[in-house]
Structure formats: structure tokens, C-alpha cells
PDB file of C-alpha atoms in Angstrom:
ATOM      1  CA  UNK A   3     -18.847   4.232  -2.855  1.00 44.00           C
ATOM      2  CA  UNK A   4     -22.706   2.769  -1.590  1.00 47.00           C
ATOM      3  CA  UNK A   5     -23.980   5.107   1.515  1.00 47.00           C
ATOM      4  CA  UNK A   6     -24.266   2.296   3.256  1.00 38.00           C
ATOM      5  CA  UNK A   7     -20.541   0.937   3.479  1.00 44.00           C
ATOM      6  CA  UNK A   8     -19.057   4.259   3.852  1.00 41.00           C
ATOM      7  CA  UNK A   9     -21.513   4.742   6.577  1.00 43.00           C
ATOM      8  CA  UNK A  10     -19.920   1.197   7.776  1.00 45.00           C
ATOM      9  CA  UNK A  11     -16.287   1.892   7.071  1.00 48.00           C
ATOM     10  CA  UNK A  12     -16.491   5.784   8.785  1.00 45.00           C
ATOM     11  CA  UNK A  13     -18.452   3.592  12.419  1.00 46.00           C
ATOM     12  CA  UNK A  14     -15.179   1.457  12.309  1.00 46.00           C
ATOM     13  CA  UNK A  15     -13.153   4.287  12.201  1.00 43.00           C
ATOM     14  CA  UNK A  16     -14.603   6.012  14.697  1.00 42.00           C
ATOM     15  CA  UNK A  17     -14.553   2.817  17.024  1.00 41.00           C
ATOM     16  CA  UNK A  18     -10.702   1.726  15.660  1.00 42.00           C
ATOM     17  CA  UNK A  19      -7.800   3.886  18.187  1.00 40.00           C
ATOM     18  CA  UNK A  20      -7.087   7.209  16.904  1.00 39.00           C
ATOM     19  CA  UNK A  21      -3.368   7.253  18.065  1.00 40.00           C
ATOM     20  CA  UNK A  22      -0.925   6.376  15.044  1.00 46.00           C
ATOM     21  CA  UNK A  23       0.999   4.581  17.391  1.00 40.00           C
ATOM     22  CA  UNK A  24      -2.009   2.021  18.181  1.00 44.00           C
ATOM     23  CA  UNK A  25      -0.693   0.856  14.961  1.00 60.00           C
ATOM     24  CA  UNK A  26       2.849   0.375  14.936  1.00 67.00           C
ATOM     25  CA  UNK A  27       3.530  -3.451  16.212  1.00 67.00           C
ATOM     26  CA  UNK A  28       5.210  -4.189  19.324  1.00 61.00           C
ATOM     27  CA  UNK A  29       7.873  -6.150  18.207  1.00 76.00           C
ATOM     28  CA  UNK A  30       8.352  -5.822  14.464  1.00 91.00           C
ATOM     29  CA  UNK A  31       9.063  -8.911  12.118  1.00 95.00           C
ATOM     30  CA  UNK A  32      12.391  -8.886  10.376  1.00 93.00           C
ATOM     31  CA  UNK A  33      15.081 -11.190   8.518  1.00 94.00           C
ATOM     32  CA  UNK A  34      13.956 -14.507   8.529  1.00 94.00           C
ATOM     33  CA  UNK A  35      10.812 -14.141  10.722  1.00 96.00           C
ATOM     34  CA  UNK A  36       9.428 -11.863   8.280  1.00 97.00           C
ATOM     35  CA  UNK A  37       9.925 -14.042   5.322  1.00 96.00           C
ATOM     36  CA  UNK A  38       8.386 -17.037   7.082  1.00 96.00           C
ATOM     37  CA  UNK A  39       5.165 -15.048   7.941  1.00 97.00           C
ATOM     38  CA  UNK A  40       4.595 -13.644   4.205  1.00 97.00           C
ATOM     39  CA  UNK A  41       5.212 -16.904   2.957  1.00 97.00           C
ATOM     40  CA  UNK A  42       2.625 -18.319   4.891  1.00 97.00           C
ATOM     41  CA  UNK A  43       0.030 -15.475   4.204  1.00 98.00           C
ATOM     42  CA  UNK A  44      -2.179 -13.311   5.748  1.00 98.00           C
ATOM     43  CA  UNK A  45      -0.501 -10.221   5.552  1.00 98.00           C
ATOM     44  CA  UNK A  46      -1.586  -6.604   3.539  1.00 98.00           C
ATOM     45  CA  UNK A  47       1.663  -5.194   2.081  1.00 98.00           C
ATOM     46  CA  UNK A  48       0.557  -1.371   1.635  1.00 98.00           C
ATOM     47  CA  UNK A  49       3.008  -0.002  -1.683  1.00 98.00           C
ATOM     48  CA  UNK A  50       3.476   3.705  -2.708  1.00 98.00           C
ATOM     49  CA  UNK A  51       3.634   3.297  -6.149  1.00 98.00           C
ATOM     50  CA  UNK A  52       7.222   3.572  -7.494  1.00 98.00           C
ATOM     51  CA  UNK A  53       8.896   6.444  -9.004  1.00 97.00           C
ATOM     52  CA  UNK A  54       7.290   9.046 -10.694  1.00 97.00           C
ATOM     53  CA  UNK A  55       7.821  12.468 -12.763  1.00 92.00           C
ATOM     54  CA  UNK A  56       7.360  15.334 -10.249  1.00 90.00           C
ATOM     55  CA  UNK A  57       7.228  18.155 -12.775  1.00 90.00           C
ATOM     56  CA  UNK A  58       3.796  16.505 -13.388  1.00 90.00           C
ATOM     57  CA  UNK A  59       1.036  16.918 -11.129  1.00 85.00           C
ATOM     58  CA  UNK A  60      -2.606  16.003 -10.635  1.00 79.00           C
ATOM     59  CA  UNK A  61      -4.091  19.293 -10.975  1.00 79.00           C
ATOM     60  CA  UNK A  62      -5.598  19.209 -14.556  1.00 78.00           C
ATOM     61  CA  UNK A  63      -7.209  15.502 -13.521  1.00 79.00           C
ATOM     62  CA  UNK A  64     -10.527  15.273 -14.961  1.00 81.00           C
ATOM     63  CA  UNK A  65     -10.764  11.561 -15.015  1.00 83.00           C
ATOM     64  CA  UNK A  66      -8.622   8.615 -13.772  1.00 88.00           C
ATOM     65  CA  UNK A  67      -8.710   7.456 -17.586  1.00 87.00           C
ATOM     66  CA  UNK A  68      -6.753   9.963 -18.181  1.00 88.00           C
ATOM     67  CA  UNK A  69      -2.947   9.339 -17.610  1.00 86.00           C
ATOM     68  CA  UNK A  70      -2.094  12.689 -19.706  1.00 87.00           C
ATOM     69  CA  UNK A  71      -3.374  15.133 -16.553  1.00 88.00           C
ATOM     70  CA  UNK A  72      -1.836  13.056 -14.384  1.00 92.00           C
ATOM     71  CA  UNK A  73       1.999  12.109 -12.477  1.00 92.00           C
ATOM     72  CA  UNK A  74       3.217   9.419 -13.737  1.00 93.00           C
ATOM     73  CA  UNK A  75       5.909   7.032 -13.882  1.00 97.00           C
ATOM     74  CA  UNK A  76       9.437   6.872 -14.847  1.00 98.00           C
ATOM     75  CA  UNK A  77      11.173   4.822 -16.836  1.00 98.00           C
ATOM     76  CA  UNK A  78      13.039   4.116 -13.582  1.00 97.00           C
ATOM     77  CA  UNK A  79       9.706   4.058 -11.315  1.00 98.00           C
ATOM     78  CA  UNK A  80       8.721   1.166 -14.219  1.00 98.00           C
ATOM     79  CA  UNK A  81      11.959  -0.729 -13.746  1.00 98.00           C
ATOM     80  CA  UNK A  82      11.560  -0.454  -9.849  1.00 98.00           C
ATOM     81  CA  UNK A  83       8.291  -1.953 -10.437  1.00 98.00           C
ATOM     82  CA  UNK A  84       9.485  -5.234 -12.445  1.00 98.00           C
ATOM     83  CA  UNK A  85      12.040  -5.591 -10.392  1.00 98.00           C
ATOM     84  CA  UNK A  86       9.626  -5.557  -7.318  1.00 98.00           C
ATOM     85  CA  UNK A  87       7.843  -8.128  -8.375  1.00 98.00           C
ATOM     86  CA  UNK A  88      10.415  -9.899  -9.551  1.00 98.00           C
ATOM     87  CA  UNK A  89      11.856 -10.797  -6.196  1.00 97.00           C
ATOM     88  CA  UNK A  90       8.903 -11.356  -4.040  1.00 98.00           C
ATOM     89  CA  UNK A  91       8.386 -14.269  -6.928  1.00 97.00           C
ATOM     90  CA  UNK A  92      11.816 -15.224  -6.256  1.00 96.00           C
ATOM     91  CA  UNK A  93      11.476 -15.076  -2.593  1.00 97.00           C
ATOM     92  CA  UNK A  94       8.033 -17.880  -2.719  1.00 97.00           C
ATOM     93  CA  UNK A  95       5.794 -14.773  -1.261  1.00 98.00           C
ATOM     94  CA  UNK A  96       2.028 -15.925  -2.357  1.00 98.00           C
ATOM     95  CA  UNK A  97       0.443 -13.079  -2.988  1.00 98.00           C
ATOM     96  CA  UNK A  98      -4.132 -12.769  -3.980  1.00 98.00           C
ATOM     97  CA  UNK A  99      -5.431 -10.007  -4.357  1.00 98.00           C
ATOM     98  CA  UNK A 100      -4.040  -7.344  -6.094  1.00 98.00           C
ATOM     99  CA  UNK A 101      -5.905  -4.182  -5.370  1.00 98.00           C
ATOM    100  CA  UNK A 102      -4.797   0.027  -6.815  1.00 97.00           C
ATOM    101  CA  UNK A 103      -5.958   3.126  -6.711  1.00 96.00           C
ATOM    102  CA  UNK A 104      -7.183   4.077  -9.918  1.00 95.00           C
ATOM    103  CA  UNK A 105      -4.615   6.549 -10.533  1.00 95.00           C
ATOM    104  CA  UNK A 106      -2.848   5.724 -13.632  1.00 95.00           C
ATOM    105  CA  UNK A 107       0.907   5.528 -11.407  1.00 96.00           C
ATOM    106  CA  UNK A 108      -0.743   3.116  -8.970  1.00 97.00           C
ATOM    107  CA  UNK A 109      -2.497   0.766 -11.465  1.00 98.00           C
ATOM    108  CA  UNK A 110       0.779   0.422 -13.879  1.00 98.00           C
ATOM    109  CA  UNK A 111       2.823  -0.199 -10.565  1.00 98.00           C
ATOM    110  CA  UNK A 112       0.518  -2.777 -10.113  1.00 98.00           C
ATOM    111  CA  UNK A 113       0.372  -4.339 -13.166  1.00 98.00           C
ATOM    112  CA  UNK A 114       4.173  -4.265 -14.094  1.00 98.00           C
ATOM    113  CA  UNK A 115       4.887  -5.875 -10.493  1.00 98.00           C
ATOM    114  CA  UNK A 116       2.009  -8.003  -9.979  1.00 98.00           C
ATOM    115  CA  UNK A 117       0.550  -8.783 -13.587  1.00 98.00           C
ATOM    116  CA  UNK A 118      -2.792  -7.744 -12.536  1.00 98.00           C
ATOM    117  CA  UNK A 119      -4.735  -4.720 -11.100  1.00 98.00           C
ATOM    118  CA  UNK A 120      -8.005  -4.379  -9.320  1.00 97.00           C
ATOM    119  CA  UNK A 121      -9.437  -0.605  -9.526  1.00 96.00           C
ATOM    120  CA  UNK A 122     -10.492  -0.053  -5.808  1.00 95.00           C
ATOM    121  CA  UNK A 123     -11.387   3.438  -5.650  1.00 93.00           C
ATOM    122  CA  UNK A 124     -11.412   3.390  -1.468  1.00 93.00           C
ATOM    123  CA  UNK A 125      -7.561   2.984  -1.235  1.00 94.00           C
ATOM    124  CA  UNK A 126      -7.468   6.532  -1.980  1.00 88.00           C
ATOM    125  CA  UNK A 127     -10.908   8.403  -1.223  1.00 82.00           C
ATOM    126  CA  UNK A 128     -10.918  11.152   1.324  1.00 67.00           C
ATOM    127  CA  UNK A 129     -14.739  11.181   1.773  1.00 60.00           C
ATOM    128  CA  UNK A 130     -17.110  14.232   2.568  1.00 58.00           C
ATOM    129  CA  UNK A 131     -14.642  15.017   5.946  1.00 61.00           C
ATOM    130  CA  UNK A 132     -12.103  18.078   6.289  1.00 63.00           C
ATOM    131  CA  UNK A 133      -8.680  16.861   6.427  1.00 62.00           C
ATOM    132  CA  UNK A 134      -7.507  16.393  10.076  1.00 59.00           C
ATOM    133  CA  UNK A 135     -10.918  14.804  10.504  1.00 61.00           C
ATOM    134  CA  UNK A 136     -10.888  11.240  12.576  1.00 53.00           C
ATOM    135  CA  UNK A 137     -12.666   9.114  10.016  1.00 73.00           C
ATOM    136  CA  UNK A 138     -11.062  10.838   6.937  1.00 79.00           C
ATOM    137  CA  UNK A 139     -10.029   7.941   4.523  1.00 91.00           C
ATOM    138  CA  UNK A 140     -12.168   5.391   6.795  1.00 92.00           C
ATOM    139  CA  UNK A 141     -12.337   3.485   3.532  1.00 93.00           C
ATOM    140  CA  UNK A 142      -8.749   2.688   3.233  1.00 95.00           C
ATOM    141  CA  UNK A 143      -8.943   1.355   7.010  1.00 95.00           C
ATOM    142  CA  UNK A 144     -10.864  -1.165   6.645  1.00 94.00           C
ATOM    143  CA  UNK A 145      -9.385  -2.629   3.762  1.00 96.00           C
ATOM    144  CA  UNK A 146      -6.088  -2.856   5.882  1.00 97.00           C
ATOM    145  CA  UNK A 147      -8.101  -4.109   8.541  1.00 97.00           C
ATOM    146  CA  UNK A 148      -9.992  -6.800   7.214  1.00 96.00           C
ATOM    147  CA  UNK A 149      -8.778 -10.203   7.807  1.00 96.00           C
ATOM    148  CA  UNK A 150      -6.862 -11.623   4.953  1.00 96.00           C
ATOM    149  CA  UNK A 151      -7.107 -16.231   4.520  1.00 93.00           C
ATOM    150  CA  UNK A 152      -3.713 -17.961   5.288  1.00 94.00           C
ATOM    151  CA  UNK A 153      -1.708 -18.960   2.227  1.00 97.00           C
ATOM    152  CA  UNK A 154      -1.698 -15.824   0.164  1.00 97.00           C
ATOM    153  CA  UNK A 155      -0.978 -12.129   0.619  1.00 98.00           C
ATOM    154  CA  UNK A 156      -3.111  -9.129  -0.473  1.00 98.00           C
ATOM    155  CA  UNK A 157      -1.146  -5.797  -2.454  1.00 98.00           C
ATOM    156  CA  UNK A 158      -2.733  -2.930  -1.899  1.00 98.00           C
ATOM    157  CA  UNK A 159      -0.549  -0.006  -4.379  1.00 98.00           C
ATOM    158  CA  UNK A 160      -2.106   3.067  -3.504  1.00 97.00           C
ATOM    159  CA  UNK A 161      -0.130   6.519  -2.379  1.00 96.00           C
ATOM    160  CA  UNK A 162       1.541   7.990   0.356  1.00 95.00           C
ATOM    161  CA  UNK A 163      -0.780  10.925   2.175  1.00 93.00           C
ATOM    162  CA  UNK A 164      -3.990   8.669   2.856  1.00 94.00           C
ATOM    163  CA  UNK A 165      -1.848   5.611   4.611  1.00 96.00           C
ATOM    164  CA  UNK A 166       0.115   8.240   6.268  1.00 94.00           C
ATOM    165  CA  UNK A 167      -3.203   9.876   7.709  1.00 91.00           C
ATOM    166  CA  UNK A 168      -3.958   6.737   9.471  1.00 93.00           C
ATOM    167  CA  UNK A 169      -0.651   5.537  10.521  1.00 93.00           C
ATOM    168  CA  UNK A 170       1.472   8.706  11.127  1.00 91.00           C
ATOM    169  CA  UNK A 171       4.979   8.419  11.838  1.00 92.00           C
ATOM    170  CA  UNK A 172       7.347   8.603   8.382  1.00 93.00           C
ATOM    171  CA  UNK A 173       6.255   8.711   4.668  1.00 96.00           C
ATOM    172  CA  UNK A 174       6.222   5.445   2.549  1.00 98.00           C
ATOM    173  CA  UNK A 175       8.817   6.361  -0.524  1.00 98.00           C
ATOM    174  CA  UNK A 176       7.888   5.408  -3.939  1.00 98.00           C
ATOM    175  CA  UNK A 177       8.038   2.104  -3.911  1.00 98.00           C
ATOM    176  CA  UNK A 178       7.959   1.700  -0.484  1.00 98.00           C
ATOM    177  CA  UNK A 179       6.199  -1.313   1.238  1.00 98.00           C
ATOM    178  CA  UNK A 180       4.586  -1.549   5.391  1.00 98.00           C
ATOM    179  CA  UNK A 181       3.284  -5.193   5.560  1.00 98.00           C
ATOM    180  CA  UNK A 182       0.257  -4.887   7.483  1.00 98.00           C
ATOM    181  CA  UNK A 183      -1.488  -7.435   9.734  1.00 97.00           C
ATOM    182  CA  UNK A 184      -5.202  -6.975  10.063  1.00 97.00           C
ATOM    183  CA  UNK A 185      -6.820  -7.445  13.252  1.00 94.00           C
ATOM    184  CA  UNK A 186     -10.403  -7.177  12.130  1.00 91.00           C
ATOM    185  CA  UNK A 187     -11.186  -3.987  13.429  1.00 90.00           C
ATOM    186  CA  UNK A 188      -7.860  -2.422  13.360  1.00 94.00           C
ATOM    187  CA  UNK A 189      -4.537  -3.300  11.956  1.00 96.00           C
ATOM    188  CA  UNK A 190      -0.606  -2.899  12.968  1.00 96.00           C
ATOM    189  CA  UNK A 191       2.814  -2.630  10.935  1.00 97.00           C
ATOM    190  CA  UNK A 192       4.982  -5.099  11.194  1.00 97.00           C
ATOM    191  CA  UNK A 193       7.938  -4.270   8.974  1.00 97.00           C
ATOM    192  CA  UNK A 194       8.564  -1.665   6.319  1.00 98.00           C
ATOM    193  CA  UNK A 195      10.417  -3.085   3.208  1.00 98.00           C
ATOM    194  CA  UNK A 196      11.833  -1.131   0.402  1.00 97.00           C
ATOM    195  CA  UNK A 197      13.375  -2.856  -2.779  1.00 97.00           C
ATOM    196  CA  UNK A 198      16.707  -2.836  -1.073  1.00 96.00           C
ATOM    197  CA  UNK A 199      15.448  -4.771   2.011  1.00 96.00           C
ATOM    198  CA  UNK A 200      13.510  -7.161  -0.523  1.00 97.00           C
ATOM    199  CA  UNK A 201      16.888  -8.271  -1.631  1.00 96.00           C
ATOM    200  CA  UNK A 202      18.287  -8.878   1.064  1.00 95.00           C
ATOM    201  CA  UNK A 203      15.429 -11.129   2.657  1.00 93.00           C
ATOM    202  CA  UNK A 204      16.366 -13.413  -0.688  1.00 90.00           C
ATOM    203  CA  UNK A 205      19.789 -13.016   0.654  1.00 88.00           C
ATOM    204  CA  UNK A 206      18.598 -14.433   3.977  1.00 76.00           C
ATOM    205  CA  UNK A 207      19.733 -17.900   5.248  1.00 70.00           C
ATOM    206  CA  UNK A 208      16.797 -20.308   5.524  1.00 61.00           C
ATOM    207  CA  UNK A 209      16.342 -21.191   9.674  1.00 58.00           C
ATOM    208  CA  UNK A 210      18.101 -24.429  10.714  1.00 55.00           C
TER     209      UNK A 210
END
């Protein structure tokens, strides 16, 4: 990443509350107030990819090229995936941007849900800072903070430990959605959605 943006990114860090629960929304969006808000766009929905093989690990990674070194998915993360994307089509969600960590589990989540990946190495970099630090993954908070244009949502697939810094409060699961609204220089959760609660917003009777 330039000096120069993650000097940018780490300043609205800094500036952006350091409480997790500056984040969390007051009143969160569910059922049918949900689905009419990502259906008229604006919103970051923040996935841990889907299921993976945990007797693999990261620790041989030489390069994110490399999906032999590295945890990756099931055959059941892969059909969590399609089915996914399958029913935020069904539901009418618009979705833009599709943005992954370049891990090889985040990027084939992407793709198998989405159809399309874009390798964005700041949805997982730590930067130069000790963990614990206040602007550790100040990268990944400003891309859920920046302001996303009506009529389309942005999917960012990344993992669990970086969002988690900057949020707090419970662990995404694999596969796990928060849909995010940006507010510029900060951003709050407005509803956490798993493949189960996908289903049953296409389940959900349309407002009279």
C-alpha cells in the first residue's frame, strides 16, 4: 500500500471512536426493513469467507498465489458459497463492487458467490503496528467507511480477526455477513446475516 494512503487511512483511524460499541447501530435493521434498505443500496456487507479445512493453516504461506500453503475451502464452504449468492440474486439485492482479500479462501468465496473478485490487499493488512494498537488494520476501516452510491451494494469477503479488531463484540462465522453502513468517517452494523437468515428474508412478506 502507497505511504501516503496508509498515512491517510491510519489519521482516520486515529480520529474515528475507538470503542467497538461506537459501531454497533442503535436500532438494528431486520425482516423486511432490512431487505428494503439493501435493495436500495448503499450498504458494505462484510463476509468471512465460508467454510474451510482447519487441519490446514497459513503458516508455510509464501505467496497469496499459492493456494497449496494455504486454508482453504471445503467442498461444503464452496456449496455455502453458491448458495450465498444464489439467494441474494433471488432476493433483488444489487450488489457493485466485489472486493477480497487475496487469500485464496476469500477470493474463491468471492468468485463462486459473486462471479467476480477484486484483489484488495487492505481488507486484510495489519500494517507496521503491534496488535492491540488503535490504528492496526486502519486500512480495512476506511473501506467500510467510505460512502457507498445508492442503487448497488459493495461485498467486501475478507476474514474474521481484522473486522473483529475494529468492531469487537462476537466473531463473524464462515460465511457470516454484518451489513455495514458507512458514515464517511466511521461506519455502524446494522444487521448480521448468516445463510440461514438470508433465507428467510426471501421468505419475508413484501410490506403492504
Amino acid at each position: 500500500m502507497p505511504r501516503w494512503l496508509f498515512l491517510a487511512s491510519l489519521a482516520l483511524a486515529l480520529a474515528a471512536p475507538a470503542a467497538a460499541l461506537a459501531q454497533q447501530a442503535a436500532s438494528p435493521l431486520r425482516g423486511p426493513e432490512l431487505l428494503a434498505a439493501l435493495r436500495a443500496g448503499g450498504y458494505i456487507l462484510y463476509f468471512r469467507h465460508a467454510d474451510t479445512d482447519h487441519s490446514q493453516n497459513d503458516e508455510r504461506m509464501t505467496s497469496v498465489e499459492d493456494c497449496t500453503t494455504q486454508r482453504n475451502l471445503t467442498d461444503r464452504g464452496r456449496d455455502h458459497s453458491r448458495a450465498i449468492g444464489l439467494v441474494i440474486r433471488t432476493l433483488g439485492i444489487p450488489i457493485g463492487a466485489v472486493l477480497a482479500s487475496p487469500l485464496c479462501r476469500t477470493v474463491e468465496t468471492a468468485m463462486l458467490a459473486f462471479g467476480t473478485a477484486q484483489k484488495t490487499p487492505a481488507a486484510r493488512e495489519g500494517g507496521p503496528l503491534p496488535p492491540g494498537s488503535a490504528g492496526r488494520f486502519a486500512a480495512l476501516r476506511v473501506l467500510l467507511s467510505t460512502a457507498v452510491a445508492p442503487g448497488a451494494n459493495t461485498v467486501i469477503v475478507a476474514h474474521a480477526y481484522p473486522y473483529f479488531t475494529l468492531v469487537g463484540g462476537q466473531f463473524l462465522s464462515e460465511g457470516e455477513a454484518d451489513v455495514v453502513r458507512p458514515r464517511g468517517t466511521d461506519f455502524e452494523v446494522v444487521a448480521r446475516v448468516g445463510l440461514r437468515q438470508w433465507r428467510e428474508l426471501a421468505a419475508t412478506p413484501a410490506p403492504r
